[in-house]
mmCIF file of C-alpha atoms and ligand atoms in Angstrom:
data_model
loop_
_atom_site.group_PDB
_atom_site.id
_atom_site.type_symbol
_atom_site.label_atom_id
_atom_site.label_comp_id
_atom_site.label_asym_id
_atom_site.label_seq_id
_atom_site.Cartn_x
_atom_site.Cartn_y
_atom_site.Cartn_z
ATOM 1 C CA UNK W 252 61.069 117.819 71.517
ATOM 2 C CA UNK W 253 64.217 119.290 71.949
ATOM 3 C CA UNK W 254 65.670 117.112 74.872
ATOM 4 C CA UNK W 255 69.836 116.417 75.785
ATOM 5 C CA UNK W 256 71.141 113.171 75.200
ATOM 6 C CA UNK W 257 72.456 112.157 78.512
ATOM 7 C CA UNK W 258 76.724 110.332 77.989
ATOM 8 C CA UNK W 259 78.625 108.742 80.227
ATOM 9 C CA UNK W 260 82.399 108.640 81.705
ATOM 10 C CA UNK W 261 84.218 105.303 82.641
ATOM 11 C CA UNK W 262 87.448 105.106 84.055
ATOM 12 C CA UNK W 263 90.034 107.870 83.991
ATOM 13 C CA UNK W 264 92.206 105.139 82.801
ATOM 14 C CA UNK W 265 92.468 101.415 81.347
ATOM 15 C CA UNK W 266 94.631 98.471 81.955
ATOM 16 C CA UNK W 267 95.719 95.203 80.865
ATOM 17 C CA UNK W 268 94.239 92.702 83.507
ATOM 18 C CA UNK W 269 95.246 89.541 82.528
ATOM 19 C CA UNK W 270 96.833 87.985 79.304
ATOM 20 C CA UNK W 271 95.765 83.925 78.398
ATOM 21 C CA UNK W 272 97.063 81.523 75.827
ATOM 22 C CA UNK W 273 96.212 78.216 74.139
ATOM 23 C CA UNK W 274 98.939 76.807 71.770
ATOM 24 C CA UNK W 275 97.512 73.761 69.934
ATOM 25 C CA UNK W 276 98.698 70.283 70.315
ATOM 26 C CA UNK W 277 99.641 69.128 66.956
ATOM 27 C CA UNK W 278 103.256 70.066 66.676
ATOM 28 C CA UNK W 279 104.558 70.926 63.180
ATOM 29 C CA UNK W 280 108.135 70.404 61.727
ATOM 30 C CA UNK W 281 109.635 71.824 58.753
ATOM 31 C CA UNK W 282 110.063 68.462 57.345
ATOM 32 C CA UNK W 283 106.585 67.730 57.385
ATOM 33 C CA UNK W 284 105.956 71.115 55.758
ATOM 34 C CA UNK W 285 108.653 70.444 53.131
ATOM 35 C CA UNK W 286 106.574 66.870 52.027
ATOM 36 C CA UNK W 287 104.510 69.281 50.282
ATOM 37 C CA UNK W 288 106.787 71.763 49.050
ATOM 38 C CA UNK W 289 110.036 72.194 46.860
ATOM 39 C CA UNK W 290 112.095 73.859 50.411
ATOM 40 C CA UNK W 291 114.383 72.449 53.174
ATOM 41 C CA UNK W 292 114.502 73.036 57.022
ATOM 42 C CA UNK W 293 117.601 75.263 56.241
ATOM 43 C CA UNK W 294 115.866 77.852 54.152
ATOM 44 C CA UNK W 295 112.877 77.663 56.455
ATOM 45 C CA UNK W 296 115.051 78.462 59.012
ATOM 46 C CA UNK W 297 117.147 81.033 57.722
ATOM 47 C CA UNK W 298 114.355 83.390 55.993
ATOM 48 C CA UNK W 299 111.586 83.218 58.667
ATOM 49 C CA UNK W 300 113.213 81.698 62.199
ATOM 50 C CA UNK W 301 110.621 79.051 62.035
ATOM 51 C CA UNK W 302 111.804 75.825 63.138
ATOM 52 C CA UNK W 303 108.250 74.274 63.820
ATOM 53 C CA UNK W 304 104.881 75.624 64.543
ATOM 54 C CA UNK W 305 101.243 74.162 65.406
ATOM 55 C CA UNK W 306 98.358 73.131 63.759
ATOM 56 C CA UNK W 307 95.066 72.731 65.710
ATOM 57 C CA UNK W 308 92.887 69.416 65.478
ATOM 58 C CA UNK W 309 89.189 69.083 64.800
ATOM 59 C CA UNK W 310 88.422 69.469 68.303
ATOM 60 C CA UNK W 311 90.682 72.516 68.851
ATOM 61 C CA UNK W 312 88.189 74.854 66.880
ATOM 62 C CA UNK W 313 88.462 78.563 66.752
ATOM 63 C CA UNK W 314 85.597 78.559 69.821
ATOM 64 C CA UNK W 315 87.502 75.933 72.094
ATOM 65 C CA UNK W 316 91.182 77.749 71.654
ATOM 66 C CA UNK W 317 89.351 81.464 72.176
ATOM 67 C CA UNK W 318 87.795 79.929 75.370
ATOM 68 C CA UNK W 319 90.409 78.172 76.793
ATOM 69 C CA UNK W 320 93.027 81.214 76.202
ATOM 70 C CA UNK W 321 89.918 83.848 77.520
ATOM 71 C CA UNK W 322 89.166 81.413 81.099
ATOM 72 C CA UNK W 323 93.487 81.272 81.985
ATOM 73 C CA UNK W 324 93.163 85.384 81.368
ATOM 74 C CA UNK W 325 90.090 85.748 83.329
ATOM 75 C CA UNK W 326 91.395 83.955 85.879
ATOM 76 C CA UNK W 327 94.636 85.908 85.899
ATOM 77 C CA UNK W 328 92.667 89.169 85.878
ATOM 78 C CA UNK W 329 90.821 87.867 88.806
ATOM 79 C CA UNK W 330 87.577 88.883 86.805
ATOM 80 C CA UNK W 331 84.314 86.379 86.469
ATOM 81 C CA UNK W 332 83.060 86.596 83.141
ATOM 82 C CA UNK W 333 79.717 87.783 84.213
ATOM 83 C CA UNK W 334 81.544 91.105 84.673
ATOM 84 C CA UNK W 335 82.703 91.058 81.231
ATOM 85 C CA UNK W 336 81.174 93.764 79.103
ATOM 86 C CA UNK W 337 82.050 92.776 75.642
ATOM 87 C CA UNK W 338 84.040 90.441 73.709
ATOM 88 C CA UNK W 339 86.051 91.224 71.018
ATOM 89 C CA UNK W 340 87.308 88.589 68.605
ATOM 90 C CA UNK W 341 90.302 89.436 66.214
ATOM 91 C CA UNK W 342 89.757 86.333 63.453
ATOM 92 C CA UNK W 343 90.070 85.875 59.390
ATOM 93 C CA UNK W 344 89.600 82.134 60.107
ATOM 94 C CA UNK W 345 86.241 81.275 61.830
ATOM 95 C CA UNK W 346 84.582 79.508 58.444
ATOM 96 C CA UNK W 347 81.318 80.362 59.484
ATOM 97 C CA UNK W 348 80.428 84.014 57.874
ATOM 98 C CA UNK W 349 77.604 84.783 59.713
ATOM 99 C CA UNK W 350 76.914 84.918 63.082
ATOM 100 C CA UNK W 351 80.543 86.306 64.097
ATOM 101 C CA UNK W 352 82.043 83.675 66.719
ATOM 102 C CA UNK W 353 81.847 86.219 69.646
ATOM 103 C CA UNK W 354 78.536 85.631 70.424
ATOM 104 C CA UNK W 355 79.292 81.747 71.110
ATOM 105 C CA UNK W 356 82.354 82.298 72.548
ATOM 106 C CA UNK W 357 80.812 85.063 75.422
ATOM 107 C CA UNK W 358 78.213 82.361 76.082
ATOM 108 C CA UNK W 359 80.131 79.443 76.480
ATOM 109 C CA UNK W 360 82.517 81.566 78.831
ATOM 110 C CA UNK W 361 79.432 82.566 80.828
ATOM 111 C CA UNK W 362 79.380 86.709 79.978
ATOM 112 C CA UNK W 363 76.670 87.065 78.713
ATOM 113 C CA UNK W 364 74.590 89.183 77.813
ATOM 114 C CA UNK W 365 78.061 91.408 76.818
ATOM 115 C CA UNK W 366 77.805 92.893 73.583
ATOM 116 C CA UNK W 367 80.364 90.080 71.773
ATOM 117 C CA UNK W 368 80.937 90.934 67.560
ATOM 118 C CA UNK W 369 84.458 89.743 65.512
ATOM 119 C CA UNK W 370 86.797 92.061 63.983
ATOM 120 C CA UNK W 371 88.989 91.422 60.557
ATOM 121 C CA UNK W 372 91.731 93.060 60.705
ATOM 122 C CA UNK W 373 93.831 90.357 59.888
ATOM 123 C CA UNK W 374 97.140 89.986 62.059
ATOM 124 C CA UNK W 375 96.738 93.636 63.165
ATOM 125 C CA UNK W 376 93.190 92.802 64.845
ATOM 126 C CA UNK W 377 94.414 92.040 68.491
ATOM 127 C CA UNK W 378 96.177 94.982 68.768
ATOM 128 C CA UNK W 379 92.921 96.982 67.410
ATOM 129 C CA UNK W 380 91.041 94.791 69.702
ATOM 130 C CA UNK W 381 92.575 96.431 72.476
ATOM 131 C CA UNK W 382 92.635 100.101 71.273
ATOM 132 C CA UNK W 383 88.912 99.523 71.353
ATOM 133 C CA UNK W 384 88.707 97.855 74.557
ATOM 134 C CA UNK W 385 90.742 100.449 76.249
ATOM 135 C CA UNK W 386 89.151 102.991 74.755
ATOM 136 C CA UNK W 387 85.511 101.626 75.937
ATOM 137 C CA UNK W 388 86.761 100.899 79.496
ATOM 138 C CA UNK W 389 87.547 104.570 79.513
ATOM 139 C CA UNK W 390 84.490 106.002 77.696
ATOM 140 C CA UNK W 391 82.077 103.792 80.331
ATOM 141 C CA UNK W 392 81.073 102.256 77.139
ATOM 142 C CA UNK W 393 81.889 99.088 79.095
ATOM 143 C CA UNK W 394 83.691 98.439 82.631
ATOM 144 C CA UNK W 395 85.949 95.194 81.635
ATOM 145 C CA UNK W 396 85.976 94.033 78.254
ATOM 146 C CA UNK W 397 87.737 90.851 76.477
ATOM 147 C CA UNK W 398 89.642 90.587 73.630
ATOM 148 C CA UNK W 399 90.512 87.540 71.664
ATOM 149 C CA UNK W 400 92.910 87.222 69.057
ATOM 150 C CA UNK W 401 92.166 83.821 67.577
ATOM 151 C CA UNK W 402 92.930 82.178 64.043
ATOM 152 C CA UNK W 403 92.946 78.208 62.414
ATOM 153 C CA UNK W 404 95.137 79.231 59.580
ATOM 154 C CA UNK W 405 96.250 75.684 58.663
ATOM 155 C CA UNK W 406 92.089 75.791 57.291
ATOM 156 C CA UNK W 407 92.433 78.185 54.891
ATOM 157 C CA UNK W 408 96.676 77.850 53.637
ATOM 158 C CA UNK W 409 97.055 75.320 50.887
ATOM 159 C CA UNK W 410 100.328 72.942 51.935
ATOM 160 C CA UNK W 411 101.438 72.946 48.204
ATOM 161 C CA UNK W 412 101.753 76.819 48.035
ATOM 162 C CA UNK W 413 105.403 77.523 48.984
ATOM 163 C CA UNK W 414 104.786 81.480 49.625
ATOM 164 C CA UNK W 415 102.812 80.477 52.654
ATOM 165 C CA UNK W 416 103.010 77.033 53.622
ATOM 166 C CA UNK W 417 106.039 77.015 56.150
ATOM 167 C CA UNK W 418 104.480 80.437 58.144
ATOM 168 C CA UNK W 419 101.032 80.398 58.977
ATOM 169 C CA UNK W 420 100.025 78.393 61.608
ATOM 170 C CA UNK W 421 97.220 78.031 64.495
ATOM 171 C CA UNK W 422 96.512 79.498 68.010
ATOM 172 C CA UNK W 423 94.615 81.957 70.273
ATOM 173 C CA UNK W 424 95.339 84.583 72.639
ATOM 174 C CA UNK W 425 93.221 86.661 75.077
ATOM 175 C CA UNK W 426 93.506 89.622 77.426
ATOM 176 C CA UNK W 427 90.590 91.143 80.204
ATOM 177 C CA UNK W 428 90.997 95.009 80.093
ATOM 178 C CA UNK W 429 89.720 97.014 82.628
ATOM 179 C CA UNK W 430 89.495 100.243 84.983
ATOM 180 C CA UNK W 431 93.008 101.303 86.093
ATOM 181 C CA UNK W 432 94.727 103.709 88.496
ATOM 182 C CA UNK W 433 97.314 104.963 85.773
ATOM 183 C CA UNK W 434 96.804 104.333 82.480
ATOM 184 C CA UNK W 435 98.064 100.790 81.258
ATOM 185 C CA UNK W 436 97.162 101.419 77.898
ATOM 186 C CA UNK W 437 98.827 104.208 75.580
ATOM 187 C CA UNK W 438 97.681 105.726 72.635
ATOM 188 C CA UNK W 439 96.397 103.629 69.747
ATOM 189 C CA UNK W 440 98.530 104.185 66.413
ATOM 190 C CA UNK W 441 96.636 102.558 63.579
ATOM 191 C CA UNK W 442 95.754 102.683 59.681
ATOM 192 C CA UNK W 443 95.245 100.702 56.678
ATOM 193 C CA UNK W 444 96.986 101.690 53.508
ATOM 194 C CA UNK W 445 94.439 100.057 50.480
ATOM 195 C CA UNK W 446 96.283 100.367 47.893
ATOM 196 C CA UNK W 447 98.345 97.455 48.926
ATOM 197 C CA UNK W 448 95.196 95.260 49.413
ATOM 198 C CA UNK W 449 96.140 92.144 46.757
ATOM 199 C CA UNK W 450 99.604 91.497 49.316
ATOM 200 C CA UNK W 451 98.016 89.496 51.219
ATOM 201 C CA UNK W 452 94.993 87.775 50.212
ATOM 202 C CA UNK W 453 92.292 84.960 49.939
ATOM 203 C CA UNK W 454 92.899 83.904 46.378
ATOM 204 C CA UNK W 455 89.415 83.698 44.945
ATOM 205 C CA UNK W 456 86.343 85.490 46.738
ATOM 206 C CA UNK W 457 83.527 83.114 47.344
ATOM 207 C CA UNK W 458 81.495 83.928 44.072
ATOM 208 C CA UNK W 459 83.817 82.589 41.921
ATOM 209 C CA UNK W 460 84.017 79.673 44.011
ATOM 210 C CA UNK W 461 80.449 78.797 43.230
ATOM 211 C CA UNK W 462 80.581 80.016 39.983
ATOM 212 C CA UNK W 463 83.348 77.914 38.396
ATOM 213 C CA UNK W 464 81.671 75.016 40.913
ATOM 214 C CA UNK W 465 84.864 74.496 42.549
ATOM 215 C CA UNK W 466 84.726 72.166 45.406
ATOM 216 C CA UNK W 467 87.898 73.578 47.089
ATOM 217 C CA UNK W 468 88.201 76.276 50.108
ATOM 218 C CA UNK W 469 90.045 79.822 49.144
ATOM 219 C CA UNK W 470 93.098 79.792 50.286
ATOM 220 C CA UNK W 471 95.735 82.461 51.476
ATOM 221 C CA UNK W 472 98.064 84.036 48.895
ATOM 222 C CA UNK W 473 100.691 86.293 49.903
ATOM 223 C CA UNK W 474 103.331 88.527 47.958
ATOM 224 C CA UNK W 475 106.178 88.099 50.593
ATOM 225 C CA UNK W 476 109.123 90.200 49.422
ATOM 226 C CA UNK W 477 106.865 93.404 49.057
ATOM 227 C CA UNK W 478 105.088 92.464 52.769
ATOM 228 C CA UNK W 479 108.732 92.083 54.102
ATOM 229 C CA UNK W 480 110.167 95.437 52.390
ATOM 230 C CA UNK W 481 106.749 97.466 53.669
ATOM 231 C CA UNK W 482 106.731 95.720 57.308
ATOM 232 C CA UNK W 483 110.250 96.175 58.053
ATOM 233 C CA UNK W 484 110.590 99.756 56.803
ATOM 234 C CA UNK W 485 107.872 101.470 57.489
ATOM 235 C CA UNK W 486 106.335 99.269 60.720
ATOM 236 C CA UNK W 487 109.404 100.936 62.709
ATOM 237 C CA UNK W 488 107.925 104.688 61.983
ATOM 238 C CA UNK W 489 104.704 103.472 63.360
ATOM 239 C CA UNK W 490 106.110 101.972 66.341
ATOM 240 C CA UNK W 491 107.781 105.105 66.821
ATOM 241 C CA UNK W 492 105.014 107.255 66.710
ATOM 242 C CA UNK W 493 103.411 104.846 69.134
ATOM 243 C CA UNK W 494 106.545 105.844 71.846
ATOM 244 C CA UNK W 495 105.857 109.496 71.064
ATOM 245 C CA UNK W 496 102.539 109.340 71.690
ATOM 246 C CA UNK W 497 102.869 107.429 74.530
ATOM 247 C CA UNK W 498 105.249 110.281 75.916
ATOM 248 C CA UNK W 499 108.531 107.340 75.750
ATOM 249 C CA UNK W 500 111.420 106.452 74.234
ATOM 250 C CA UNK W 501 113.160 102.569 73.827
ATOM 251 C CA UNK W 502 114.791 103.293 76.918
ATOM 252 C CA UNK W 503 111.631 103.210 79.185
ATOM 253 C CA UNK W 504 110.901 100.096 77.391
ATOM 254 C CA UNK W 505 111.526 96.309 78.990
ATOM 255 C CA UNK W 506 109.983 94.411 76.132
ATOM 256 C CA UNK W 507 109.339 94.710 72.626
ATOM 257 C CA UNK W 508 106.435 92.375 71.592
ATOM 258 C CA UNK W 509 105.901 92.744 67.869
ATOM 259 C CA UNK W 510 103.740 90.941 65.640
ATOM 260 C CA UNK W 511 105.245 87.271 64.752
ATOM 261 C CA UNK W 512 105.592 87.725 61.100
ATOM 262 C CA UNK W 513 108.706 86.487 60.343
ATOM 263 C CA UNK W 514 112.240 86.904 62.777
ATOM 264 C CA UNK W 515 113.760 89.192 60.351
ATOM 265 C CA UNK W 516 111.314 91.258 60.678
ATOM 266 C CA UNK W 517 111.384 91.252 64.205
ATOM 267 C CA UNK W 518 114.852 91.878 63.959
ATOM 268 C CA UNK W 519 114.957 94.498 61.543
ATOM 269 C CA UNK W 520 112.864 97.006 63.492
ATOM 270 C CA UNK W 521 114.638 96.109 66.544
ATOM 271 C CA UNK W 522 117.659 97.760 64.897
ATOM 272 C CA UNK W 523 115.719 100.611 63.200
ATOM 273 C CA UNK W 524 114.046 100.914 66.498
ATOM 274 C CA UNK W 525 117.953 101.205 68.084
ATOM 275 C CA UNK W 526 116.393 99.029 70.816
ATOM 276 C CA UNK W 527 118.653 98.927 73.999
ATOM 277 C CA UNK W 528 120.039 95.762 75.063
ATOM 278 C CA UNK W 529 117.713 95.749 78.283
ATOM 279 C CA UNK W 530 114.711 95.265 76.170
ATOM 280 C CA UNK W 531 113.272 91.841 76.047
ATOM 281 C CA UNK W 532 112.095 91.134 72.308
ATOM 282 C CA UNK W 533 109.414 88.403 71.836
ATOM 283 C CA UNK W 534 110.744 85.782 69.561
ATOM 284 C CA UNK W 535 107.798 83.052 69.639
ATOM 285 C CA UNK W 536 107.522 82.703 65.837
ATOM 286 C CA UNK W 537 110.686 80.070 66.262
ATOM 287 C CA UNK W 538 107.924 77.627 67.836
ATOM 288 C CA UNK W 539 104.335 79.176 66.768
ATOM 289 C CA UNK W 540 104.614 80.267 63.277
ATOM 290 C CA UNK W 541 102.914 83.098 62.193
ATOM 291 C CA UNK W 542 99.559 83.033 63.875
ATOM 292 C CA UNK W 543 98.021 86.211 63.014
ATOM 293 C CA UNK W 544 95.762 87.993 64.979
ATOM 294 C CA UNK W 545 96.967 85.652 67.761
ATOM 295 C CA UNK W 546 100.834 85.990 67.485
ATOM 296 C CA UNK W 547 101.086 88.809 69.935
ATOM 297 C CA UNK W 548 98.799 87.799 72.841
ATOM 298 C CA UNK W 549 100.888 84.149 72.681
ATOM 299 C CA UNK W 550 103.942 85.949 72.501
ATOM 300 C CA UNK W 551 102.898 88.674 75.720
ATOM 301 C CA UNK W 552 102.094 85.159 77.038
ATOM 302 C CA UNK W 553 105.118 83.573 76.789
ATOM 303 C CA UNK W 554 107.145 86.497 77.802
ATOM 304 C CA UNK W 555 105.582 86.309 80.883
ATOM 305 C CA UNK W 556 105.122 82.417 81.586
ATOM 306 C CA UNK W 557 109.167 82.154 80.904
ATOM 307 C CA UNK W 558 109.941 85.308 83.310
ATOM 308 C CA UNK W 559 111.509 87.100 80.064
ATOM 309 C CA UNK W 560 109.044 89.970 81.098
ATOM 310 C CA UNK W 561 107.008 90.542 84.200
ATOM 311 C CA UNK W 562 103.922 91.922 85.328
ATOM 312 C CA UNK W 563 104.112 95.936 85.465
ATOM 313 C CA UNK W 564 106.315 96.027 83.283
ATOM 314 C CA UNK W 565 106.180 98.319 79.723
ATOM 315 C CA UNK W 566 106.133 96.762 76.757
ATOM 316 C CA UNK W 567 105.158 98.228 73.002
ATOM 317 C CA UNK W 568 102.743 96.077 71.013
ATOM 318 C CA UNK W 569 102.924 96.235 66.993
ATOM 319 C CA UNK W 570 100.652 94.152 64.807
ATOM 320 C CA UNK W 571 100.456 94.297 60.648
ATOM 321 C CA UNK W 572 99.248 92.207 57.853
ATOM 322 C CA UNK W 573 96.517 91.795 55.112
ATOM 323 C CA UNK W 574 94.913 94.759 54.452
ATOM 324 C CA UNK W 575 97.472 96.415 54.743
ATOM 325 C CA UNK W 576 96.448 96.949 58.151
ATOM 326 C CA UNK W 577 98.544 98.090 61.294
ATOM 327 C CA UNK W 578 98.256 98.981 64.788
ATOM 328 C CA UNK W 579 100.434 99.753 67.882
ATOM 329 C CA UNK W 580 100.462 100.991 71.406
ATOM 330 C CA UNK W 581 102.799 100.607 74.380
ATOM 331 C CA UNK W 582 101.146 99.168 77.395
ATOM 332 C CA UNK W 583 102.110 98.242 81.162
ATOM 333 C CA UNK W 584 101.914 93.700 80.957
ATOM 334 C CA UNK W 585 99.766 93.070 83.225
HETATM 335 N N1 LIG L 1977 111.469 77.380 49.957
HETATM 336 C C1 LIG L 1977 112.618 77.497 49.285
HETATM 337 N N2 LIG L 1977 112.891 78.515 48.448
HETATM 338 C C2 LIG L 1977 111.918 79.435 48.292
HETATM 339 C C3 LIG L 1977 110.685 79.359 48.938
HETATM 340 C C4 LIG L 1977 110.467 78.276 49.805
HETATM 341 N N3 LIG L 1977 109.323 78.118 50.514
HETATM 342 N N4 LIG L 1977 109.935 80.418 48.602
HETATM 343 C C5 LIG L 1977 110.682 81.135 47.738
HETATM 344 N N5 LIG L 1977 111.883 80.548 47.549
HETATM 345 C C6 LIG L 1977 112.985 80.981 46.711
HETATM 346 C C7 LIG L 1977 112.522 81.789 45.532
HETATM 347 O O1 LIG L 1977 112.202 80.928 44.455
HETATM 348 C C8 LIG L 1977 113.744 82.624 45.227
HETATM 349 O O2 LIG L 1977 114.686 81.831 44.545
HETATM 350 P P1 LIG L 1977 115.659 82.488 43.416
HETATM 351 O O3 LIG L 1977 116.486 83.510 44.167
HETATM 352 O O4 LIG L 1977 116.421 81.317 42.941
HETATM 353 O O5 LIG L 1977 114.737 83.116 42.421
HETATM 354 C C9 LIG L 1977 114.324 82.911 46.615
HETATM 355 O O6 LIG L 1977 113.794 81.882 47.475
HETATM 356 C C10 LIG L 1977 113.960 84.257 47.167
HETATM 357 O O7 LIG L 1977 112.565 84.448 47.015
HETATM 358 P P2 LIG L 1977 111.821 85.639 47.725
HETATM 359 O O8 LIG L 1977 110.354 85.528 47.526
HETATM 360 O O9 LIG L 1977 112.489 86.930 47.301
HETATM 361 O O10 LIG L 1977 112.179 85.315 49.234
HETATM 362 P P3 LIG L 1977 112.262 86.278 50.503
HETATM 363 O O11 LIG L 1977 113.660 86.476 50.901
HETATM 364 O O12 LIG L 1977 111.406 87.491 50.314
HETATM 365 O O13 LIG L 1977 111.593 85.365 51.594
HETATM 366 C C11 LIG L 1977 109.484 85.206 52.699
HETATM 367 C C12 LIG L 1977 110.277 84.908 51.448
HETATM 368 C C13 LIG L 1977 108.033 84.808 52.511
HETATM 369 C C14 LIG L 1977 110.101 84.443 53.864
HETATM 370 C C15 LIG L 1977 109.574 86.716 53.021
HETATM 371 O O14 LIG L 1977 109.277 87.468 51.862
HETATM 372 C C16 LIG L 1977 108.676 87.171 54.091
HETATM 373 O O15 LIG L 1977 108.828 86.776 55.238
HETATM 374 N N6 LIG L 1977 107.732 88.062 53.796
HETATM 375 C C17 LIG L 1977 106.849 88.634 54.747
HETATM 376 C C18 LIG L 1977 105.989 87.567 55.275
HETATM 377 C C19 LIG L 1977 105.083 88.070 56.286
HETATM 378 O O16 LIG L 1977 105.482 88.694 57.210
HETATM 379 N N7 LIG L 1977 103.838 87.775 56.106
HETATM 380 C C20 LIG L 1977 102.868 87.997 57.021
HETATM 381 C C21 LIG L 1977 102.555 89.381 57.190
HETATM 382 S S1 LIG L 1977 101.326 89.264 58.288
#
């Protein structure tokens, strides 16, 4: 048999149809964080811009926060989830190895049967959740796809580790992407670079775990100062790139939504980035923490719930973390 394998086009271009939060209840200070550890508000403050952040309760489990941020985006985007092609969850912290969380999620929101599978890509897995939901909107791989970038950090940090303990912190964001008339979606600048792969990391795998019989969770270790030098140097080149190929510069940018790792980060590739006072620059880390794959849906969020940015309006989306991992694109908020 020597037969063609039909293909198939979607939309000439992709958008951003709706963007939906859920911040957890519990509301954490510094000076709870600093029962645990040897640090004060002050230095909190000063190194990361974190004055509290929030942990999620038993109830608020990675499903519930996914689904509550996916319905307030879906109802934004003015799409049912029965239209919803796939679902795309960007998580490190759903405990449960196998089956990915997607699958629960898609059928407690009602889309099913969309494909639904999880991604780890750590705190750049939103932002590669939407390269591939763009790209599949436009490939007719799927008409209107979800993404979900979703994490319980507070499960798997340990409170007495002082590296970690005042920045990670809980949360979900979501956004419904789907067929545009101009492209709402620009060129995906990603990679990984391996050889940093012990920065950031879960500090025993779970073989060793059961082979020293431990009866304690991995936790997160991270090198910081390296992470900082690496993130605030060379995350402005990317986000560069991502301009270029977007065919812009930082003055057809209104807002600057970067990952939330830490606010001098933010503001260091602000000023490599020579960002023009017009541009709005997402600052939710003083309030969320660092909450990984979900730090720049909440912030897009935010932005737009406080007026700071608006719908149409072009913003430039840069995530990074464990791996190391990294991915940016600039995109119209819907
Ligand atoms: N509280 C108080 N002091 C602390 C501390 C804490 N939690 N952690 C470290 N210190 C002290 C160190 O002991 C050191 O003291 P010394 O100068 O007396 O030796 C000093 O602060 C500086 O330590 P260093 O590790 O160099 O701090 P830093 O300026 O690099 O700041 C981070 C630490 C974690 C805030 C910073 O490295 C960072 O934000 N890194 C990137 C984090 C990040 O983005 N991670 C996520 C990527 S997704």
């Amino acid at each position: 048999m020597t037969g063609t394998i039909s293909t198939q086009t979607g939309s000439a271009h992709a958008g951003l149809l709706g963007i939906g939060a859920y911040r957890p209840s519990r509301v954490v200070t510094n000076a709870e964080v600093c029962e645990h550890i040897d640090s004060s508000d002050e230095w909190i403050r000063t190194r990361s811009g974190i004055i509290e952040r929030r942990f999620a309760e038993p109830h608020e489990t990675v499903q519930m926060m996914s689904v509550a941020a996916s319905r307030k985006a879906l109802d934004l985007a003015g799409v049912d989830p029965a239209q919803i092609d796939c679902v795309v969850v960007a998580t490190v912290s759903h405990l449960m190895q196998t089956p990915a969380v997607a699958p629960l999620i898609a059928a407690e929101l009602g889309a099913t049967p969309a494909a639904a599978f999880d991604i780890s890509a750590a705190c750049a897995g939103f932002c590669h959740g939407v390269a591939l939901g763009a790209d599949m909107v436009r490939s007719g791989t799927a008409k209107y796809v979800l993404a979900i970038g979703v994490e319980r950090l507070s499960d798997i940090t340990d409170p007495t580790d002082r590296g970690t303990a005042f920045i990670f912190a809980d949360g979900a964001g979501a956004a419904v992407m789907g067929p545009a008339d101009v492209e709402g979606v620009g060129p995906v600048v990603w990679g990984a670079d391996g050889s940093k792969y012990d920065l950031i990391r879960q500090n025993e795998n779970w073989m060793d775990v059961v082979e020293m019989n431990q009866s304690e969770m991995p936790t997160l270790r991270m090198d910081g100062n390296p992470v900082f030098r690496w993130a605030s140097f060379e995350m402005a080149k990317v986000a560069r790139e991502a301009l270029d190929r977007a065919g812009m510069t930082v003055d057809d940018l209104d807002a600057f939504i970067p990952h939330q790792a830490n606010m001098r980060i933010v503001d260091a590739m602000a000023r490599a980035l020579k960002l023009p006072d017009h541009v709005a620059i997402a600052r939710d880390i003083v309030y969320q923490g660092n909450t990984s794959a979900a730090s720049v849906p909440l912030a897009a969020a935010a932005m737009l719930e406080s007026g700071e940015a608006k719908s149409g309006d072009t913003a430039l989306f840069i995530a990074f973390g464990a791996g190391l991992a990294y991915a940016a694109q600039v995109v119209t908020l819907p």
